[in-house]
Structure formats: C-alpha cells, structure tokens
Amino acid sequence: MKRSLKSLSSRVVIAALIIHAVLLPILFYGLLTVVRHSEEEMFVDQVRIFSRVFADTMDTDLEFDSEAELIAHLDSAILGGTCMFAALELGDRLLVSSLMQPEDAEHYAEDFRFGENDDGVYYTSAPLQFPEQMAILKFGFDEGPTTARIESARGTILFIIIGYLVVSLSLVTFLANIVTGPLQRLRRVSREIASGDYGRKLSVDSNILEINELGSNLENMRSALVGVNARLQQEIADREAAQAEQRKVEGHMRHMQRLQSIGTLAGGVAHEFNNVLLPILMYIDLALEDLPTDSPTRSKLERVMRLANRAKNLSQQILTFGRRSTEVTQVALDVAPVIEEALSMVRAMVPANIEIRTDIEHQAGTIVCDPAEIQQLVVNLCSNAYHSMLKGGGHMTVSLKLVDSADELSGRHLGLSDDEYLRLRVADTGVGMDPPTLQRIFEPFFTKREVGQGTGLGLSVVHGIVERHDGKINVSSEVNGGTTVDIYFPLGSLREILSQEEHENDQGYHH
Amino acid sequence: MTRVIIIDDEEDIRIVLKEIFVRAGFEAQVASNASDGMDLLREHGADLVVTDVIMPGKNGVDTVYDIRMEFPNTKIIVISGGGNVTPANYEPASIKTTAYLASAEAVGADLTLTKPFDREDLISAARELTAGPKLTN
C-alpha cells in the first residue's frame, strides 16, 4: 500500500487549520459568554436599582389622594424610558399604568434570570411599605436592547475571529514557505542530480540553521562524490588507454619477434651458405684461369659461375631480409614490460643465494628500441652481475627510471644533452673491478671469468646495442665494492617511429 | 715477397685462399685454428694474417687481440660469413657476425670482409695494406 505523500507546507497549513478549528470555537463561545454575562448583569443591576429607587420614592411620598394619582405615578415610570410595564398590586386589586394595554397585565411572569420565560420582557417586583395593606410594585423592562447589544457583540467577535483566522493562516503559509522554499530547491536540484546531472551545485540560501547545515552537508557529499566519480572515470579511461596502447605494443612486439626469429633462422642459414659459396666461386675462378681459352669446358664453367653468383645474390637477399627484420625495425614503446620479461629469464638462471631487487617505473617514457635487443641487454648485464656474485652471494638491483641528465653525476662526461633520459641501472654487490679491468670491459671476448663460464662477448654486445639505440653507458666499480652499470636511453615518440614505418611501407619490401 | 698466413677452420677455404694469394705473388701459409696460426706467426713471421672469426677453439677476435699485442706491425684482415651465429651456452639470442667483425675491428683488425667477397677485393686490399717495407727481403 502506498502512503499518501503531501508536501511539508500543505501539512503545516492543514495542521494550523485543525488547531484553529478546535481552538477558535472555544475562544468564540468563551468570549461570547463573558460579554453576555456582563451585559445581562449590567441590565439586571440597572433594573433592580430603578425598581428600588422608584419604590423608595413611593415610600417617602405617600400622599396619594386617589387611584388616579397612583396611576399617574406609574405612568411616570414608563415615561422615564427604561420601563415598559408598571403596575401596583394593592391587596387584591391591581392598578396598571394608563400607558399600557390593560390586558397586557396578564402577561406578567416574575423573572429571576435574564431572558427567562422567553417573552422578551424582564419582569420584576418590589414590595412597598404601605401602612394598612400589602402593596407590591411590578415592573417590566424591555430585554430587546441588551439582546441586540449581545447579538452585535457576537457579530463583532465572529468578525475578529475570522479576521484572525485569515491573518494567522496567511502567516502560517508564509512561514511554511520560508521553511520549505530552500527544501523545495534542494529537492529540485537533488532530483536533477539523481537523473544524472552530477555537476549541479546544491546551494541552499536559508537563515535556518538546520536547513543550511543539511544543504552544506549534502553539497559536501555531492562534491566529494563528483570528485570520486571523476577520478574513477579518469582512471578507467587511463587504464583503457594504457591497455589499448599495451595491446598495440604487444601486437607490434609479437610481429617483431616472429620476424626476428625468421630473420635469425635465415641469418644462420645464410652464414653457412656463404662459407660454402666463397670456395665455390673462387675454385671456379681459379679453374677458369687454368683452362686454355679454347677449352669446351670453359663455357660450362662460366655457366656454373653465373649460377653460383645467383646463389650469392639469393644469400644477400636473405641477409637483407634478416637485417630488415632485426635491425632496421625498431618500435617506440614503454620498455618496462620488456625489461620485466627479461628479468623473468634472469630469475630462472640466478641461484637462490643471489637476491634480485627491482624498481621498474612503468609508463616512465617511451624509447625507440628493438625489444629483443633490450632483453639481450638486460640478460647480459644481469649475467655479469650474477657472475660477480657467484662466490659470495649478494643482491642485484635492476631499476628503470626517468631522469634528468643534469641530476646525473656522469651526465657531463658521457655527453648527455640537457634532457630527460630513461635510465636502466643494473647494480650488484659483487667482487667489482680494478681500474685497468674497467678500461677493457667493452673489448669483445674480454672476460675475467673462468674458462667455460662465458664468452666474454657480454659487455661488447651491450655496448653495440646501446650505440644502436643512441644511448650512453656508464660503468662504475670498486674492488669488492660492487659494480653499477647505468644506461641512458633518449626518449622517442611513437609518432616518429610510426611515420618512419609508414614511409618504409610506402617504399615496399620488394627485394 | 709479402708473407701471408691464412687461418680458417674450413679446409676448402684454406686451399682456395692460399691458391689465390700464391697466384697473386704472395707467400702463403695456412693454419686450421688460431693456436697453429700463432705458432706459424712466431716461427716465420708474416706481413699479413687473414683469419676467420668464428672458429672452434680460440675465436677470431681473441686471435686478433693476441696478434696485436705480440706483433703490432702485422696487418690483419678478418673474414666472416654474413648472417648470424649462436655460440654454445650463449643466451638468449644469436649474435650477428657483423658484431663479431665490429669487435675484431675494435681490438685492432685492419680490415673486415664479409664472405663471399670478390677475389680482386681481397688481393687489392692485401696489396694496399702491405704496401710498406716488407718483413722479409
């Protein structure tokens, strides 16, 4: 069942109406009773005083010679204007004023209260002290004027009360509106907010403490929610954008890796092929030199030579393909995931007594790079770090951070421009190196490891990779103090590399 | 006469290169690995060493380094097949032979050539490198 809902102001007005409906009749009848009582008492008092005074004059002035004089005296009572009935009972006779009809005397009925007997006349009597006989004065007074005054007072009271009701209800309505006006605005705005317009401000301009506080509390809640909402939406958008970017990069990387593995395979085949082709071509060359110019074998050998040259061209094409897929094509990307993938390889090869700590800053910036080479770089550096800690154990720290070249100690001597670089740092707590060793570390096949523990190509490959990425490398080391390798990559934008690739696609791969 | 030592693990390459150098007027000796080559060098000396870079035993880059240390005046040509190789125990990826050649140059090789090269290119480079006074009469 639905509860019937009414607005606050109509409830207040209805409550005021009910209160008035109960209180105003009570007030009305109360006032009326007071007025009536006072009017009636005044009337009765006047009547009694008149009767008493009139009776006294007759007591003191008993010189009535005749009945006619008595009647004339009674007439004077009526002529005085307040009395409409005057009679004198003398024994069993009744003298009636000549100014009234004789039959009216029969209507006399003694009243003890105003309005008794419902005859519109207040009858009263006053005994006289006549010497020999019983004498009673009887008067009748018109109740009409007093009744009319009471009626008029009733009208006045009614008028005042109705006026009061009207003014009071207007005031109640006005006050209810003062209270409910801000609430109505609050309701309207909250309804708009509920229907999705979260930007609406819940401002309440009210002098009423509670409403003002309610409004400002609601506004605080709303703005907090709007802030939270905006933040959440921003986060969702950011995450979606990052995911889209990530998918794009992953797709690109998968493509690169596929091309690269094909390139690696092709490059390996080409290498073997070239080793075979060299002696073939040269043997033919020597054989042709040996043959006399008119030998019939010469033309056959020349054909073999042409075929071998075709094979040589094929090998060059394979190599060109391999180079395209492994060297030329670089991508602009956030290298953090690439480095983390390489670190998972490193973890697999590092024993448990060596701890790997990582501090990889994601979305720090993009660099134009070959993901596979970056992985090789990380693995080589970690491999060196791990070998330096083989005996004593320790920990290596791999971090990726966006740095300002001005803040880097080695920035100047490396020739870094005043710019931001992405710094890959691999630091270990291993045996370290003395200065002469430090000078030779980039030489290929230079190694301090025991035979069978490495090729010594590690750092020279690292150096090559860093150079291909226009990066800089700094190695600092102390004997028994560990080694820190910092690599600085210049930031590159995806747009640059994409436009470069588009350009290449326009050229076409038609080798 | 200009003396040249050829170091390569492939017999056919040794044979054919020796023939080419001999026909071009060089005195040529061959070795199938780096230590034999070093022995020949120490024993007879040479104006020029032509060495492969990817070989079993000591590789070409180390060989260049050793020759450079011991015989600073001997010219060195390093040759390698193009493409890439995957040395044993080397993770994660293959190394391009251009990297080896670059490394060899870094430690002192005078010239690098990618197989298959032209006969004339090899001989003219060898003549150019050894144009100065000869080691032997």
XYZ file of C-alpha atoms in Angstrom:
648
model
C 0.000 0.000 0.000
C 1.301 3.359 -0.931
C 1.461 6.024 1.725
C -0.127 9.251 0.647
C 2.597 11.872 0.470
C 1.873 15.547 0.968
C 4.239 18.451 0.813
C 5.569 19.900 4.030
C 3.867 23.288 3.550
C 0.420 21.779 2.966
C 0.928 19.619 6.054
C 1.798 22.672 8.119
C -1.256 24.584 6.805
C -3.542 21.622 7.444
C -2.165 21.294 10.980
C -2.749 25.002 11.547
C -6.324 24.670 10.229
C -7.042 21.788 12.583
C -5.645 23.698 15.560
C -7.748 26.732 14.658
C -10.845 24.657 14.092
C -10.560 23.350 17.630
C -9.379 26.492 19.405
C -11.340 29.272 17.666
C -14.890 27.978 18.524
C -13.809 27.637 22.137
C -12.491 31.187 22.064
C -15.630 32.392 20.316
C -18.033 30.834 22.804
C -15.880 31.843 25.732
C -15.796 35.488 24.695
C -19.486 35.467 23.873
C -20.320 34.049 27.301
C -18.246 36.713 29.033
C -19.919 39.507 27.043
C -23.407 38.086 27.607
C -22.854 37.710 31.325
C -21.581 41.196 31.722
C -24.404 42.694 29.627
C -27.049 40.715 31.483
C -25.641 41.567 34.893
C -25.498 45.208 33.957
C -29.138 45.060 32.779
C -30.338 43.267 35.902
C -28.406 45.679 38.169
C -29.954 48.689 36.436
C -33.405 47.140 36.691
C -33.000 46.462 40.401
C -31.637 49.936 41.073
C -34.510 51.517 39.125
C -37.102 49.398 40.954
C -35.572 50.144 44.331
C -35.290 53.878 43.701
C -38.853 54.046 42.350
C -40.153 52.093 45.338
C -38.291 54.395 47.720
C -39.844 57.492 46.170
C -43.255 55.969 46.739
C -42.378 55.017 50.299
C -41.298 58.503 51.210
C -44.051 60.264 49.335
C -47.203 58.531 50.452
C -49.502 61.363 49.924
C -51.558 59.804 47.119
C -55.019 61.202 47.170
C -56.535 58.930 44.671
C -56.005 55.952 42.492
C -55.647 58.337 39.611
C -52.621 59.867 41.198
C -51.131 56.463 41.761
C -51.657 55.559 38.128
C -50.160 58.825 37.029
C -47.123 57.997 39.155
C -46.843 54.608 37.486
C -47.094 56.373 34.127
C -44.091 58.451 35.081
C -42.062 55.272 35.485
C -42.803 54.275 31.890
C -42.261 57.768 30.649
C -38.800 57.677 32.222
C -37.961 55.492 29.224
C -36.490 52.424 30.714
C -39.601 50.634 31.779
C -42.413 49.307 29.573
C -44.598 47.746 32.278
C -45.588 49.355 35.604
C -48.322 48.080 37.940
C -49.173 48.244 41.629
C -50.785 45.375 43.465
C -52.823 46.672 46.377
C -54.400 43.865 48.313
C -56.450 42.092 45.722
C -56.598 44.999 43.338
C -54.175 45.699 40.539
C -53.503 49.233 39.380
C -51.990 49.397 35.873
C -50.284 52.329 34.165
C -52.550 54.035 31.711
C -49.814 53.960 29.110
C -50.176 50.248 28.559
C -52.956 47.963 27.455
C -54.987 46.592 30.464
C -54.819 43.039 29.052
C -51.015 43.178 28.994
C -51.111 42.953 32.780
C -51.967 39.314 32.390
C -48.599 38.556 30.768
C -46.727 39.321 33.963
C -44.435 36.456 34.924
C -41.753 37.099 37.527
C -38.200 36.626 36.057
C -35.228 35.576 38.128
C -32.833 35.437 35.175
C -32.312 37.497 32.085
C -34.310 36.090 29.214
C -36.375 33.787 31.391
C -39.829 32.853 30.060
C -38.758 33.811 26.593
C -41.145 36.758 26.426
C -38.585 39.453 25.622
C -39.519 41.298 28.857
C -37.797 41.141 32.218
C -40.433 41.226 34.943
C -39.538 42.113 38.497
C -41.330 43.248 41.665
C -40.551 45.499 44.643
C -42.610 45.460 47.873
C -43.826 48.783 49.262
C -44.325 49.542 52.911
C -47.881 50.793 52.778
C -49.458 51.147 56.184
C -52.585 49.088 56.126
C -52.350 46.876 53.228
C -49.975 44.730 51.197
C -48.596 46.678 48.226
C -46.196 45.351 45.575
C -44.772 47.316 42.659
C -44.420 45.314 39.456
C -42.229 46.415 36.570
C -41.432 45.008 33.156
C -38.322 46.086 31.227
C -37.594 45.519 27.550
C -34.811 42.946 27.107
C -34.527 43.884 23.439
C -31.700 46.481 23.506
C -29.483 44.270 25.643
C -30.170 41.251 23.453
C -29.337 43.406 20.429
C -26.061 44.523 22.039
C -25.169 40.908 22.758
C -26.020 39.995 19.166
C -23.898 42.843 17.896
C -21.035 41.790 20.177
C -21.362 38.243 18.813
C -21.047 39.611 15.285
C -18.015 41.645 16.229
C -16.335 38.690 17.947
C -17.083 36.490 14.952
C -15.644 39.103 12.622
C -12.500 39.471 14.706
C -12.038 35.711 14.925
C -12.493 35.236 11.175
C -10.060 38.078 10.572
C -7.640 36.487 12.978
C -8.055 33.123 11.202
C -7.317 34.651 7.831
C -4.270 36.559 9.049
C -2.996 33.577 11.021
C -3.351 31.159 8.111
C -1.609 33.606 5.809
C 1.225 33.901 8.283
C 1.455 30.128 8.685
C 1.537 29.688 4.909
C 4.185 32.379 4.608
C 6.340 30.812 7.336
C 5.870 27.342 5.862
C 7.095 28.681 2.556
C 10.114 30.278 4.196
C 10.965 26.898 5.676
C 10.082 24.770 2.669
C 11.375 27.104 -0.075
C 15.031 26.066 0.369
C 13.919 22.489 0.853
C 11.990 22.682 -2.423
C 15.089 23.991 -4.201
C 17.140 21.247 -2.562
C 14.592 18.717 -3.759
C 14.588 20.067 -7.313
C 18.382 20.079 -7.577
C 18.726 16.662 -5.933
C 16.185 15.330 -8.430
C 18.305 16.679 -11.304
C 21.407 15.170 -9.741
C 19.636 11.847 -9.343
C 18.718 11.921 -13.027
C 22.392 12.250 -13.942
C 23.301 15.927 -13.892
C 26.080 15.499 -11.302
C 27.538 18.918 -11.955
C 24.561 20.761 -10.354
C 25.526 22.574 -7.196
C 23.375 22.048 -4.095
C 23.400 25.592 -2.757
C 20.924 26.429 -0.001
C 20.382 30.029 0.938
C 18.473 29.819 4.174
C 18.635 31.551 7.531
C 17.520 28.380 9.211
C 20.474 26.663 10.864
C 19.341 23.086 10.316
C 18.426 23.580 6.675
C 21.627 25.462 5.985
C 23.677 22.701 7.572
C 21.709 19.997 5.793
C 22.312 21.794 2.495
C 26.022 22.301 3.012
C 26.474 18.707 4.213
C 24.662 17.394 1.156
C 26.744 19.667 -1.072
C 29.927 18.395 0.550
C 28.786 14.826 -0.034
C 27.862 15.640 -3.621
C 31.132 17.351 -4.470
C 33.089 14.545 -2.805
C 31.138 12.011 -4.820
C 31.596 14.018 -8.007
C 35.330 14.120 -7.298
C 35.462 10.397 -6.644
C 33.377 9.754 -9.710
C 35.572 11.924 -11.900
C 38.664 10.238 -10.542
C 37.223 6.803 -11.167
C 36.186 7.701 -14.684
C 39.597 9.182 -15.354
C 41.223 6.046 -14.003
C 39.038 3.854 -16.177
C 39.824 5.960 -19.227
C 43.532 5.938 -18.414
C 43.512 2.211 -17.898
C 41.651 1.610 -21.121
C 44.044 3.868 -22.995
C 47.016 2.120 -21.403
C 45.558 -1.269 -22.246
C 44.924 -0.230 -25.825
C 48.479 1.062 -26.042
C 49.740 -2.112 -24.429
C 47.805 -4.303 -26.877
C 49.136 -2.272 -29.770
C 52.687 -2.586 -28.493
C 52.272 -6.286 -27.732
C 50.916 -6.894 -31.199
C 53.805 -4.989 -32.636
C 56.243 -6.914 -30.475
C 54.789 -10.289 -31.411
C 55.086 -9.298 -35.029
C 58.658 -8.167 -34.440
C 59.556 -11.316 -32.589
C 58.120 -13.507 -35.330
C 60.030 -11.586 -37.956
C 63.088 -11.728 -35.789
C 63.018 -15.487 -35.289
C 62.606 -15.904 -39.039
C 65.460 -13.478 -39.511
C 67.629 -15.366 -37.037
C 66.973 -18.636 -38.809
C 67.593 -17.117 -42.229
C 70.748 -15.431 -40.984
C 72.093 -18.734 -39.676
C 71.391 -20.430 -42.992
C 72.994 -17.570 -44.904
C 76.108 -17.762 -42.770
C 76.656 -21.437 -43.603
C 75.742 -20.802 -47.206
C 78.295 -18.017 -47.520
C 81.017 -20.215 -46.129
C 80.245 -22.731 -48.883
C 79.789 -20.150 -51.639
C 83.159 -18.494 -51.102
C 85.263 -21.527 -52.086
C 82.850 -22.494 -54.886
C 83.168 -19.085 -56.529
C 86.891 -18.976 -56.065
C 87.503 -22.520 -57.254
C 85.600 -21.705 -60.439
C 87.619 -18.524 -60.801
C 90.867 -20.458 -60.447
C 89.671 -23.238 -62.763
C 88.729 -20.739 -65.466
C 92.157 -19.202 -65.110
C 93.731 -22.637 -65.592
C 91.709 -23.551 -68.707
C 93.018 -22.771 -72.133
C 90.902 -20.125 -73.828
C 89.547 -22.588 -76.399
C 88.571 -25.310 -73.946
C 84.987 -26.580 -74.375
C 84.746 -26.837 -70.574
C 85.134 -23.073 -70.224
C 81.570 -22.236 -71.291
C 80.233 -24.856 -68.885
C 82.288 -23.455 -66.009
C 81.166 -19.942 -66.863
C 77.572 -21.164 -66.550
C 78.393 -22.641 -63.121
C 79.957 -19.308 -62.186
C 76.777 -17.461 -63.156
C 74.676 -19.900 -61.120
C 76.964 -19.527 -58.112
C 76.633 -15.754 -58.422
C 72.868 -16.144 -58.467
C 73.150 -18.156 -55.263
C 75.299 -15.387 -53.822
C 72.606 -12.836 -54.661
C 69.990 -15.056 -53.039
C 72.098 -15.221 -49.909
C 72.391 -11.420 -49.916
C 68.612 -11.162 -50.191
C 68.141 -13.493 -47.248
C 70.557 -11.391 -45.246
C 68.833 -8.195 -46.301
C 65.554 -9.635 -45.059
C 67.147 -10.691 -41.807
C 68.654 -7.281 -41.318
C 65.383 -5.541 -42.070
C 63.533 -7.588 -39.528
C 66.159 -7.495 -36.808
C 67.988 -4.249 -37.205
C 66.019 -1.641 -39.019
C 62.655 -2.163 -37.443
C 62.546 -0.645 -34.055
C 59.481 0.377 -32.116
C 58.744 3.194 -29.721
C 57.488 1.664 -26.522
C 57.370 1.623 -22.778
C 60.264 -0.744 -22.122
C 59.170 -1.633 -18.583
C 57.270 -4.815 -19.659
C 60.147 -5.803 -21.932
C 62.613 -5.499 -19.076
C 60.341 -7.409 -16.719
C 60.096 -10.232 -19.216
C 63.885 -10.337 -19.449
C 64.067 -10.351 -15.651
C 61.926 -13.467 -15.519
C 64.579 -15.150 -17.680
C 67.253 -13.837 -15.340
C 65.427 -15.198 -12.297
C 65.408 -18.617 -13.888
C 69.194 -18.653 -14.226
C 70.198 -16.999 -10.946
C 70.673 -19.224 -7.869
C 68.817 -18.602 -4.643
C 71.738 -17.048 -2.733
C 71.540 -14.044 -5.043
C 68.593 -11.756 -4.466
C 67.128 -9.756 -7.321
C 65.588 -6.435 -6.369
C 63.651 -4.488 -8.953
C 62.369 -0.942 -9.151
C 60.799 -0.626 -12.563
C 58.935 2.597 -13.287
C 56.058 1.925 -15.639
C 54.930 4.449 -18.268
C 58.027 6.498 -17.460
C 58.518 7.287 -21.110
C 58.865 5.640 -24.476
C 62.100 4.935 -26.250
C 62.665 3.827 -29.797
C 64.129 0.379 -29.473
C 64.322 -3.200 -30.576
C 62.620 -5.177 -27.771
C 64.701 -8.297 -28.357
C 67.912 -6.308 -28.108
C 66.752 -4.640 -24.909
C 66.101 -8.092 -23.468
C 69.515 -9.273 -24.528
C 70.973 -6.192 -22.887
C 69.225 -6.871 -19.581
C 70.162 -10.543 -19.614
C 73.813 -9.747 -20.382
C 74.074 -7.138 -17.636
C 72.336 -9.388 -15.105
C 74.504 -12.287 -16.189
C 77.626 -10.227 -15.467
C 76.192 -9.102 -12.129
C 75.368 -12.685 -11.232
C 78.821 -13.957 -12.160
C 80.439 -11.297 -9.992
C 78.476 -12.636 -7.021
C 78.892 -16.352 -7.768
C 81.123 -16.993 -4.771
C 79.996 -14.520 -2.143
C 76.327 -14.117 -2.993
C 74.634 -10.739 -2.549
C 71.923 -8.872 -4.349
C 71.494 -7.197 -7.686
C 69.198 -4.230 -8.241
C 67.573 -3.545 -11.565
C 65.833 -0.214 -11.895
C 64.240 1.777 -14.679
C 63.696 5.445 -14.076
C 63.069 8.697 -15.913
C 65.950 11.003 -15.018
C 67.125 14.489 -15.867
C 70.646 14.448 -17.267
C 71.547 17.469 -15.123
C 70.913 15.382 -12.000
C 73.205 12.573 -13.104
C 76.823 12.595 -11.885
C 78.146 11.057 -15.074
C 75.885 13.166 -17.311
C 78.560 15.606 -18.417
C 81.401 13.230 -19.193
C 79.017 10.967 -21.116
C 77.994 13.949 -23.226
C 74.302 13.766 -22.372
C 72.329 16.735 -23.633
C 70.193 18.710 -21.225
C 67.212 16.490 -21.440
C 65.323 13.664 -19.876
C 66.613 10.146 -20.308
C 65.303 6.766 -19.384
C 67.935 5.239 -17.151
C 68.317 1.475 -16.858
C 70.546 0.623 -13.914
C 71.900 -2.785 -13.022
C 73.859 -2.732 -9.795
C 75.425 -5.619 -7.927
C 77.244 -6.171 -4.654
C 79.781 -8.472 -6.254
C 83.558 -8.521 -6.432
C 83.851 -5.394 -8.558
C 86.775 -4.441 -10.817
C 90.060 -2.585 -10.581
C 90.624 0.440 -12.885
C 92.709 -1.450 -15.563
C 89.985 -4.064 -15.896
C 87.330 -1.357 -16.018
C 89.122 0.153 -19.054
C 88.935 -3.052 -21.025
C 85.444 -4.266 -20.278
C 83.968 -3.301 -23.613
C 86.574 -5.250 -25.561
C 84.987 -8.272 -27.158
C 85.838 -11.621 -25.597
C 87.482 -9.883 -22.716
C 86.464 -11.828 -19.643
C 87.556 -12.304 -16.066
C 85.501 -15.436 -15.844
C 86.999 -18.860 -15.763
C 87.060 -20.851 -18.989
C 83.646 -22.235 -19.867
C 81.724 -19.657 -17.870
C 81.080 -17.187 -20.618
C 82.151 -15.977 -23.978
C 83.268 -12.543 -22.879
C 81.052 -11.038 -25.532
C 78.502 -9.771 -22.983
C 79.537 -6.167 -22.479
C 80.682 -5.608 -26.044
C 77.267 -6.730 -27.227
C 75.741 -4.440 -24.622
C 77.875 -1.614 -25.943
C 76.775 -2.307 -29.511
C 73.130 -2.406 -28.535
C 73.394 0.824 -26.558
C 75.065 2.552 -29.502
C 72.432 1.330 -31.921
C 69.829 2.932 -29.619
C 71.737 6.241 -29.480
C 72.212 5.599 -25.804
C 75.088 6.145 -23.405
C 76.599 3.757 -20.931
C 78.467 4.401 -17.706
C 80.099 1.742 -15.551
C 81.405 2.436 -12.089
C 83.051 -0.191 -9.962
C 85.279 -0.758 -6.975
C 87.180 -3.866 -5.992
C 84.923 -5.714 -3.531
C 82.555 -2.751 -3.723
C 80.217 -3.953 -6.440
C 79.524 -2.638 -9.914
C 76.865 -0.267 -11.208
C 76.033 -0.057 -14.883
C 73.865 2.886 -15.989
C 72.426 3.030 -19.460
C 70.758 6.217 -20.669
C 68.217 5.939 -23.472
C 66.965 9.086 -25.186
C 63.182 9.371 -25.172
C 61.471 8.823 -28.502
C 57.895 9.185 -29.601
C 55.738 6.520 -31.142
C 54.586 9.042 -33.715
C 58.115 9.453 -35.047
C 58.656 5.758 -35.485
C 55.194 5.129 -36.924
C 55.637 7.802 -39.550
C 59.031 6.328 -40.298
C 57.473 2.882 -40.734
C 54.736 4.247 -42.946
C 57.422 5.765 -45.077
C 59.139 2.398 -45.290
C 55.904 0.644 -46.152
C 55.395 3.110 -48.956
C 58.799 2.121 -50.280
C 57.688 -1.501 -50.134
C 59.572 -4.680 -49.378
C 60.270 -5.696 -52.918
C 63.758 -7.045 -52.620
C 107.976 -11.300 -51.030
C 104.904 -10.477 -48.941
C 104.165 -13.238 -46.457
C 100.589 -14.072 -45.518
C 99.162 -16.568 -43.027
C 95.613 -17.776 -43.542
C 93.647 -19.113 -40.544
C 90.318 -20.806 -41.217
C 88.676 -23.989 -39.941
C 87.232 -24.824 -43.381
C 89.689 -26.760 -45.488
C 88.292 -25.608 -48.846
C 88.577 -22.001 -47.869
C 92.163 -22.512 -46.750
C 93.048 -24.198 -50.031
C 91.367 -21.704 -52.300
C 92.618 -18.616 -50.466
C 96.186 -19.947 -50.415
C 95.982 -20.575 -54.176
C 94.662 -17.092 -54.802
C 97.373 -15.440 -52.725
C 100.102 -17.578 -54.296
C 98.901 -16.733 -57.804
C 98.872 -13.044 -56.810
C 102.521 -13.319 -55.869
C 102.272 -13.722 -52.113
C 103.998 -16.304 -49.999
C 101.117 -18.045 -48.200
C 100.861 -20.470 -45.299
C 97.698 -21.892 -43.778
C 96.521 -22.950 -40.321
C 93.239 -24.584 -39.350
C 92.995 -22.925 -35.953
C 94.219 -19.907 -34.048
C 96.967 -21.546 -31.997
C 98.523 -23.209 -35.079
C 98.337 -19.822 -36.779
C 100.090 -18.164 -33.828
C 102.785 -20.856 -33.927
C 103.374 -20.166 -37.627
C 103.483 -16.461 -36.970
C 106.008 -16.823 -34.174
C 108.084 -19.232 -36.230
C 108.167 -17.442 -39.575
C 106.604 -14.068 -39.036
C 104.122 -12.566 -41.536
C 103.201 -9.235 -43.136
C 99.529 -10.145 -43.194
C 97.200 -12.512 -41.364
C 93.835 -13.394 -42.847
C 91.684 -15.021 -40.199
C 88.171 -16.313 -39.911
C 86.319 -15.034 -36.870
C 84.050 -17.898 -35.893
C 86.146 -20.962 -35.265
C 86.328 -23.760 -32.750
C 88.922 -23.126 -30.040
C 90.124 -19.578 -29.820
C 87.875 -17.287 -31.819
C 88.985 -14.690 -34.329
C 88.517 -11.664 -32.082
C 90.778 -13.103 -29.398
C 93.237 -14.054 -32.102
C 93.322 -10.504 -33.410
C 93.847 -9.242 -29.880
C 96.744 -11.635 -29.283
C 98.406 -10.813 -32.636
C 98.020 -7.111 -31.989
C 99.667 -7.482 -28.576
C 102.539 -9.610 -29.837
C 103.043 -8.319 -33.412
C 101.894 -4.692 -33.574
C 103.075 -4.273 -37.208
C 101.383 -7.298 -38.726
C 98.340 -6.375 -40.807
C 95.164 -8.295 -40.104
C 92.169 -8.979 -42.339
C 89.213 -10.621 -40.612
C 86.706 -12.526 -42.715
C 83.356 -13.946 -41.777
C 80.233 -15.246 -43.440
C 77.360 -12.776 -43.249
C 74.347 -13.670 -41.151
C 74.414 -14.728 -37.563
C 75.651 -17.482 -35.325
C 74.648 -18.820 -31.950
C 77.689 -19.606 -29.832
C 77.314 -22.504 -27.415
C 75.953 -21.577 -23.959
C 75.133 -18.129 -25.210
C 71.678 -16.944 -24.220
C 69.285 -15.587 -25.215
C 69.790 -14.843 -28.865
C 72.160 -15.224 -31.743
C 74.966 -12.770 -32.408
C 75.210 -11.167 -35.799
C 78.520 -11.790 -37.477
C 78.698 -8.045 -38.110
C 79.010 -7.709 -34.329
C 81.989 -10.056 -34.370
C 83.542 -8.135 -37.205
C 82.977 -4.857 -35.390
C 84.521 -6.369 -32.272
C 87.516 -7.542 -34.271
C 87.972 -4.043 -35.653
C 87.698 -2.690 -32.136
C 90.634 -4.801 -30.972
C 92.814 -3.868 -33.920
C 91.881 -5.625 -37.178
C 92.860 -3.514 -40.185
C 90.037 -4.684 -42.418
C 86.975 -6.879 -42.238
C 85.404 -8.667 -45.196
C 82.126 -10.486 -45.387
C 82.115 -13.788 -47.278
C 81.626 -14.253 -50.166
C 83.855 -11.393 -51.264
C 85.436 -10.843 -54.679
C 88.870 -12.227 -55.327
C 90.061 -8.851 -56.593
C 88.803 -7.059 -53.490
C 90.806 -9.354 -51.237
C 94.006 -9.136 -53.228
C 93.896 -5.381 -53.763
C 93.192 -4.822 -50.055
C 96.070 -7.151 -49.151
C 98.407 -5.288 -51.512
C 97.326 -1.944 -50.168
C 97.815 -2.984 -46.539
C 101.235 -4.454 -47.160
C 102.485 -1.699 -49.472
C 105.139 -0.548 -46.987
C 108.509 -2.156 -46.283
C 108.347 -5.928 -46.211
C 109.098 -8.096 -43.236
C 111.237 -10.371 -45.370
C 113.591 -9.488 -48.211
